[in-house]
mmCIF file of C-alpha atoms in Angstrom:
data_model
loop_
_atom_site.group_PDB
_atom_site.id
_atom_site.type_symbol
_atom_site.label_atom_id
_atom_site.label_comp_id
_atom_site.label_asym_id
_atom_site.label_seq_id
_atom_site.Cartn_x
_atom_site.Cartn_y
_atom_site.Cartn_z
ATOM 1 C CA UNK R 1 -0.029 0.005 0.044
ATOM 2 C CA UNK R 2 1.369 3.451 -0.840
ATOM 3 C CA UNK R 3 0.077 6.998 -0.991
ATOM 4 C CA UNK R 4 -0.575 8.688 -4.399
ATOM 5 C CA UNK R 5 -2.646 11.774 -5.225
ATOM 6 C CA UNK R 6 -4.943 12.588 -7.912
ATOM 7 C CA UNK R 7 -2.270 15.255 -9.352
ATOM 8 C CA UNK R 8 -0.102 12.280 -10.041
ATOM 9 C CA UNK R 9 -2.604 11.025 -12.742
ATOM 10 C CA UNK R 10 -1.444 13.226 -15.637
ATOM 11 C CA UNK R 11 2.263 12.701 -15.089
ATOM 12 C CA UNK R 12 1.720 8.949 -14.801
ATOM 13 C CA UNK R 13 -0.458 8.856 -18.017
ATOM 14 C CA UNK R 14 2.102 10.681 -19.949
ATOM 15 C CA UNK R 15 4.848 8.430 -18.479
ATOM 16 C CA UNK R 16 3.222 5.368 -19.617
ATOM 17 C CA UNK R 17 2.824 6.902 -23.022
ATOM 18 C CA UNK R 18 6.462 7.815 -23.219
ATOM 19 C CA UNK R 19 5.507 11.541 -23.611
ATOM 20 C CA UNK R 20 7.836 14.040 -22.069
ATOM 21 C CA UNK R 21 5.631 15.904 -19.582
ATOM 22 C CA UNK R 22 6.096 19.655 -18.985
ATOM 23 C CA UNK R 23 6.717 21.251 -15.593
ATOM 24 C CA UNK R 24 3.369 20.213 -13.958
ATOM 25 C CA UNK R 25 2.271 19.209 -10.371
ATOM 26 C CA UNK R 26 2.495 15.683 -9.417
ATOM 27 C CA UNK R 27 4.843 12.655 -9.855
ATOM 28 C CA UNK R 28 4.850 9.723 -12.269
ATOM 29 C CA UNK R 29 3.902 6.630 -10.107
ATOM 30 C CA UNK R 30 4.454 4.468 -13.527
ATOM 31 C CA UNK R 31 7.713 2.908 -12.431
ATOM 32 C CA UNK R 32 6.009 1.762 -9.212
ATOM 33 C CA UNK R 33 2.775 0.208 -10.981
ATOM 34 C CA UNK R 34 5.233 -1.572 -13.194
ATOM 35 C CA UNK R 35 7.402 -3.015 -10.604
ATOM 36 C CA UNK R 36 4.752 -3.152 -7.893
ATOM 37 C CA UNK R 37 7.025 -1.292 -5.453
ATOM 38 C CA UNK R 38 5.416 1.160 -3.054
ATOM 39 C CA UNK R 39 5.598 4.889 -4.424
ATOM 40 C CA UNK R 40 7.955 6.868 -2.032
ATOM 41 C CA UNK R 41 5.489 9.574 -0.853
ATOM 42 C CA UNK R 42 5.390 9.887 2.951
ATOM 43 C CA UNK R 43 2.004 12.089 2.712
ATOM 44 C CA UNK R 44 -0.417 13.493 0.304
ATOM 45 C CA UNK R 45 -2.446 16.796 0.250
ATOM 46 C CA UNK R 46 -6.063 17.391 -0.686
ATOM 47 C CA UNK R 47 -8.597 19.946 -1.228
ATOM 48 C CA UNK R 48 -12.226 19.612 -1.574
ATOM 49 C CA UNK R 49 -15.164 21.779 -2.213
ATOM 50 C CA UNK R 50 -18.308 20.826 -0.282
ATOM 51 C CA UNK R 51 -20.614 19.536 -3.109
ATOM 52 C CA UNK R 52 -24.020 20.985 -2.121
ATOM 53 C CA UNK R 53 -22.203 24.413 -1.954
ATOM 54 C CA UNK R 54 -20.889 23.938 -5.311
ATOM 55 C CA UNK R 55 -24.032 22.799 -6.957
ATOM 56 C CA UNK R 56 -26.657 25.199 -5.323
ATOM 57 C CA UNK R 57 -26.719 28.913 -4.985
ATOM 58 C CA UNK R 58 -28.580 30.168 -1.939
ATOM 59 C CA UNK R 59 -29.118 33.475 -3.484
ATOM 60 C CA UNK R 60 -26.051 35.228 -1.887
ATOM 61 C CA UNK R 61 -22.983 36.235 -3.556
ATOM 62 C CA UNK R 62 -19.897 34.268 -2.815
ATOM 63 C CA UNK R 63 -17.080 36.501 -1.813
ATOM 64 C CA UNK R 64 -14.568 33.424 -1.259
ATOM 65 C CA UNK R 65 -14.779 29.911 -2.833
ATOM 66 C CA UNK R 66 -15.533 27.618 -0.069
ATOM 67 C CA UNK R 67 -13.102 24.525 0.340
ATOM 68 C CA UNK R 68 -11.449 22.327 2.837
ATOM 69 C CA UNK R 69 -7.768 20.949 2.738
ATOM 70 C CA UNK R 70 -6.183 18.176 4.285
ATOM 71 C CA UNK R 71 -2.908 16.149 4.592
ATOM 72 C CA UNK R 72 -2.843 12.388 4.993
ATOM 73 C CA UNK R 73 -0.021 10.066 5.790
ATOM 74 C CA UNK R 74 -0.210 6.214 6.406
ATOM 75 C CA UNK R 75 -1.301 6.905 10.166
ATOM 76 C CA UNK R 76 -3.124 10.293 10.280
ATOM 77 C CA UNK R 77 -5.651 12.326 8.008
ATOM 78 C CA UNK R 78 -5.805 15.908 9.078
ATOM 79 C CA UNK R 79 -8.400 18.106 7.727
ATOM 80 C CA UNK R 80 -8.665 21.802 8.026
ATOM 81 C CA UNK R 81 -12.229 23.081 7.547
ATOM 82 C CA UNK R 82 -11.547 26.452 5.825
ATOM 83 C CA UNK R 83 -15.254 26.217 4.604
ATOM 84 C CA UNK R 84 -16.647 26.034 8.104
ATOM 85 C CA UNK R 85 -17.894 29.628 8.357
ATOM 86 C CA UNK R 86 -19.575 29.370 5.073
ATOM 87 C CA UNK R 87 -21.118 26.095 5.693
ATOM 88 C CA UNK R 88 -22.464 27.323 9.101
ATOM 89 C CA UNK R 89 -24.515 30.008 7.021
ATOM 90 C CA UNK R 90 -24.882 28.272 3.569
ATOM 91 C CA UNK R 91 -24.136 24.717 3.845
ATOM 92 C CA UNK R 92 -26.940 22.122 2.677
ATOM 93 C CA UNK R 93 -27.988 21.317 6.175
ATOM 94 C CA UNK R 94 -27.958 24.972 7.380
ATOM 95 C CA UNK R 95 -30.079 25.958 4.399
ATOM 96 C CA UNK R 96 -32.522 23.258 4.914
ATOM 97 C CA UNK R 97 -33.014 23.138 8.539
ATOM 98 C CA UNK R 98 -32.404 26.837 9.207
ATOM 99 C CA UNK R 99 -29.948 25.820 11.840
ATOM 100 C CA UNK R 100 -26.327 26.639 11.543
ATOM 101 C CA UNK R 101 -23.861 23.724 10.969
ATOM 102 C CA UNK R 102 -21.086 24.015 13.555
ATOM 103 C CA UNK R 103 -17.918 22.300 12.452
ATOM 104 C CA UNK R 104 -14.420 22.139 14.196
ATOM 105 C CA UNK R 105 -11.682 24.048 12.580
ATOM 106 C CA UNK R 106 -9.584 20.975 12.471
ATOM 107 C CA UNK R 107 -10.413 17.157 12.323
ATOM 108 C CA UNK R 108 -8.114 14.423 12.888
ATOM 109 C CA UNK R 109 -8.414 10.625 12.043
ATOM 110 C CA UNK R 110 -6.398 7.763 13.410
ATOM 111 C CA UNK R 111 -6.416 5.742 10.419
ATOM 112 C CA UNK R 112 -4.922 2.517 11.832
ATOM 113 C CA UNK R 113 -7.635 2.345 14.277
ATOM 114 C CA UNK R 114 -10.413 4.277 12.594
ATOM 115 C CA UNK R 115 -10.288 3.427 8.901
ATOM 116 C CA UNK R 116 -13.815 4.816 8.457
ATOM 117 C CA UNK R 117 -12.903 8.237 10.077
ATOM 118 C CA UNK R 118 -15.793 8.027 12.381
ATOM 119 C CA UNK R 119 -13.971 9.584 15.525
ATOM 120 C CA UNK R 120 -12.219 13.031 15.400
ATOM 121 C CA UNK R 121 -9.354 12.705 17.640
ATOM 122 C CA UNK R 122 -7.922 16.344 17.061
ATOM 123 C CA UNK R 123 -8.347 17.391 20.610
ATOM 124 C CA UNK R 124 -6.482 14.333 21.734
ATOM 125 C CA UNK R 125 -3.395 14.832 19.729
ATOM 126 C CA UNK R 126 -3.385 18.192 18.816
ATOM 127 C CA UNK R 127 -0.243 19.040 20.680
ATOM 128 C CA UNK R 128 1.649 15.780 19.808
ATOM 129 C CA UNK R 129 4.962 16.589 17.607
ATOM 130 C CA UNK R 130 3.744 14.312 14.904
ATOM 131 C CA UNK R 131 0.256 16.210 14.477
ATOM 132 C CA UNK R 132 1.920 19.780 14.857
ATOM 133 C CA UNK R 133 4.329 18.735 12.089
ATOM 134 C CA UNK R 134 1.468 17.621 9.866
ATOM 135 C CA UNK R 135 -0.543 20.956 10.539
ATOM 136 C CA UNK R 136 2.542 22.962 9.758
ATOM 137 C CA UNK R 137 3.123 21.166 6.564
ATOM 138 C CA UNK R 138 -0.607 21.645 5.726
ATOM 139 C CA UNK R 139 -0.696 25.394 6.529
ATOM 140 C CA UNK R 140 2.743 25.867 4.327
ATOM 141 C CA UNK R 141 0.876 24.015 1.325
ATOM 142 C CA UNK R 142 -2.317 26.234 1.838
ATOM 143 C CA UNK R 143 -0.050 29.107 1.541
ATOM 144 C CA UNK R 144 1.731 28.021 -1.288
ATOM 145 C CA UNK R 145 -1.379 27.034 -3.231
ATOM 146 C CA UNK R 146 -3.126 30.659 -2.473
ATOM 147 C CA UNK R 147 0.117 32.179 -4.016
ATOM 148 C CA UNK R 148 -0.124 29.963 -7.020
ATOM 149 C CA UNK R 149 -3.896 30.819 -7.654
ATOM 150 C CA UNK R 150 -3.415 34.386 -7.050
ATOM 151 C CA UNK R 151 -0.644 34.687 -9.868
ATOM 152 C CA UNK R 152 -2.793 32.448 -12.302
ATOM 153 C CA UNK R 153 -4.512 34.486 -14.699
ATOM 154 C CA UNK R 154 -7.196 33.535 -17.422
ATOM 155 C CA UNK R 155 -6.956 34.318 -21.023
ATOM 156 C CA UNK R 156 -8.706 37.311 -22.009
ATOM 157 C CA UNK R 157 -10.967 35.375 -24.163
ATOM 158 C CA UNK R 158 -12.166 32.026 -23.316
ATOM 159 C CA UNK R 159 -12.565 29.413 -26.303
ATOM 160 C CA UNK R 160 -16.090 28.089 -27.006
ATOM 161 C CA UNK R 161 -16.428 24.515 -25.675
ATOM 162 C CA UNK R 162 -17.927 23.004 -29.004
#
């Protein structure tokens, strides 16, 4: 068992097709697929947009795109609920019930003992060196992603889809 990320799909595909990949995010895991050796990642990062909030517009203008981030290694999965304020006011349950959804800022799951991620153990382990190191890596990655996206620009004219 090894850790891979969705950003590894394109470099892996290009590698399997023997196409030189441009400077893109992710790593090819083709050599590990072909030899059945584990990929050398010690952790992977994730970003997700809560589905309902992406699909439905409650009539309010979004000032910020709601999303959450996370980092996962073989033992832990740490989530940072950046969308928690947004979900409190505009999340699907909040909209349907009229009751704000209260989410913690961080969630931590012990994947060895809780692979279904049912028990948030952040309060129990928040001060452990291992979890603090994960949190620091996650915050550094979030900052890097914000910097990258703030520099990204769209072309002045978008091409039609068809």
